[in-house]
Amino acid sequence: MSHHPCYTMAGLSLAGGVAGFARTRSVPSLVAGVAVGSMYGYAGYLIKENKDYGHETAVVASAILAGAMIPRAIKSGFKKPVPVAMSVVALAAGGYYVKKVIDYM
């Protein structure tokens, strides 16, 4: 069941990248959204199929997403809801998957 958060994060990341592109024509937002969404999707697949490194891939995707969103949230003074929400969700998903990695050691 731990693959469900990955698929949710994949959808959120892809939607965020597409929305960023649609709103401001930001190609980096689109590329980053697709890349991080793909990482989450692949991690979900690995976890679902009980293959190696699924949880670790989800941790890396969470770190990348948090690394991109936290500075944006800080820069906006925590006034823009999307960077703040994505920062919180990325940290929560990262914490969840770090716990899963530790549990399986």
Coordinates of C-alpha atoms in Angstrom, one line a residue:
M1 CA 0.0 0.0 0.0
S2 CA 3.0 2.4 0.3
H3 CA 2.9 2.9 -3.5
H4 CA -0.3 5.0 -3.3
P5 CA 1.4 8.1 -1.9
C6 CA 3.9 7.9 -4.8
Y7 CA 1.2 7.8 -7.4
T8 CA -0.5 10.8 -5.6
M9 CA 2.7 12.7 -5.6
A10 CA 3.3 11.9 -9.2
G11 CA -0.1 13.3 -10.1
L12 CA 0.5 16.4 -8.0
S13 CA 3.9 17.1 -9.5
L14 CA 2.8 16.6 -13.1
A15 CA -0.3 18.8 -12.5
G16 CA 1.9 21.4 -10.9
G17 CA 4.4 21.4 -13.8
V18 CA 1.6 21.6 -16.4
A19 CA -0.2 24.4 -14.4
G20 CA 3.1 26.4 -14.1
F21 CA 3.6 26.1 -17.8
A22 CA 0.0 27.0 -18.7
R23 CA 0.0 30.0 -16.4
T24 CA 3.4 31.5 -17.2
R25 CA 4.8 29.6 -20.1
S26 CA 7.6 28.4 -17.9
V27 CA 9.3 25.5 -19.6
P28 CA 11.5 24.7 -16.6
S29 CA 8.3 24.2 -14.5
L30 CA 7.0 21.8 -17.1
V31 CA 10.3 19.9 -17.3
A32 CA 10.7 19.7 -13.5
G33 CA 7.1 18.7 -13.0
V34 CA 7.3 15.9 -15.5
A35 CA 10.7 14.8 -14.2
V36 CA 9.8 14.7 -10.6
G37 CA 6.4 13.2 -11.4
S38 CA 8.0 10.5 -13.4
M39 CA 10.4 9.7 -10.6
Y40 CA 7.5 9.3 -8.2
G41 CA 5.6 7.2 -10.7
Y42 CA 8.6 4.9 -11.2
A43 CA 9.1 4.7 -7.5
G44 CA 5.5 3.7 -7.1
Y45 CA 5.9 1.0 -9.7
L46 CA 9.0 -0.3 -8.0
I47 CA 7.3 -0.4 -4.6
K48 CA 4.2 -2.1 -6.0
E49 CA 6.2 -4.8 -7.8
N50 CA 8.3 -5.3 -4.6
K51 CA 11.5 -4.4 -6.5
D52 CA 14.7 -2.9 -5.0
Y53 CA 15.2 0.9 -4.4
G54 CA 11.5 2.0 -4.7
H55 CA 11.4 3.7 -1.4
E56 CA 14.8 5.2 -1.9
T57 CA 13.7 6.6 -5.3
A58 CA 10.7 8.2 -3.6
V59 CA 13.0 9.8 -1.0
V60 CA 15.2 11.3 -3.7
A61 CA 12.1 12.6 -5.6
S62 CA 10.8 14.1 -2.3
A63 CA 14.2 15.8 -1.7
I64 CA 14.3 17.2 -5.2
L65 CA 10.7 18.5 -4.9
A66 CA 11.3 20.0 -1.4
G67 CA 14.6 21.5 -2.6
A68 CA 12.8 23.3 -5.3
M69 CA 9.7 24.3 -3.4
I70 CA 11.0 25.4 0.0
P71 CA 13.1 28.3 -1.4
R72 CA 10.1 29.5 -3.4
A73 CA 7.9 29.4 -0.3
I74 CA 10.5 31.3 1.6
K75 CA 10.9 33.8 -1.2
S76 CA 7.2 34.5 -1.3
G77 CA 7.1 35.0 2.5
F78 CA 4.9 31.9 2.8
K79 CA 2.1 33.9 1.1
K80 CA 1.7 31.8 -2.1
P81 CA -0.2 28.7 -1.3
V82 CA 1.1 26.4 -4.0
P83 CA 4.8 26.5 -3.0
V84 CA 3.9 26.2 0.7
A85 CA 1.6 23.3 0.2
M86 CA 4.0 21.4 -2.1
S87 CA 6.8 22.0 0.4
V88 CA 4.7 20.6 3.2
V89 CA 3.6 17.6 1.1
A90 CA 7.1 16.9 -0.2
L91 CA 8.5 16.9 3.4
A92 CA 5.7 14.7 4.6
A93 CA 6.2 12.2 1.7
G94 CA 9.9 12.3 2.3
G95 CA 9.5 11.6 6.0
Y96 CA 7.2 8.7 5.3
Y97 CA 9.5 7.1 2.8
V98 CA 12.6 7.6 5.0
K99 CA 10.7 5.8 7.7
K100 CA 9.9 3.0 5.2
V101 CA 13.6 2.8 4.2
I102 CA 14.6 2.5 7.9
D103 CA 11.9 -0.1 8.6
Y104 CA 13.2 -2.3 5.8
M105 CA 16.9 -2.2 6.9

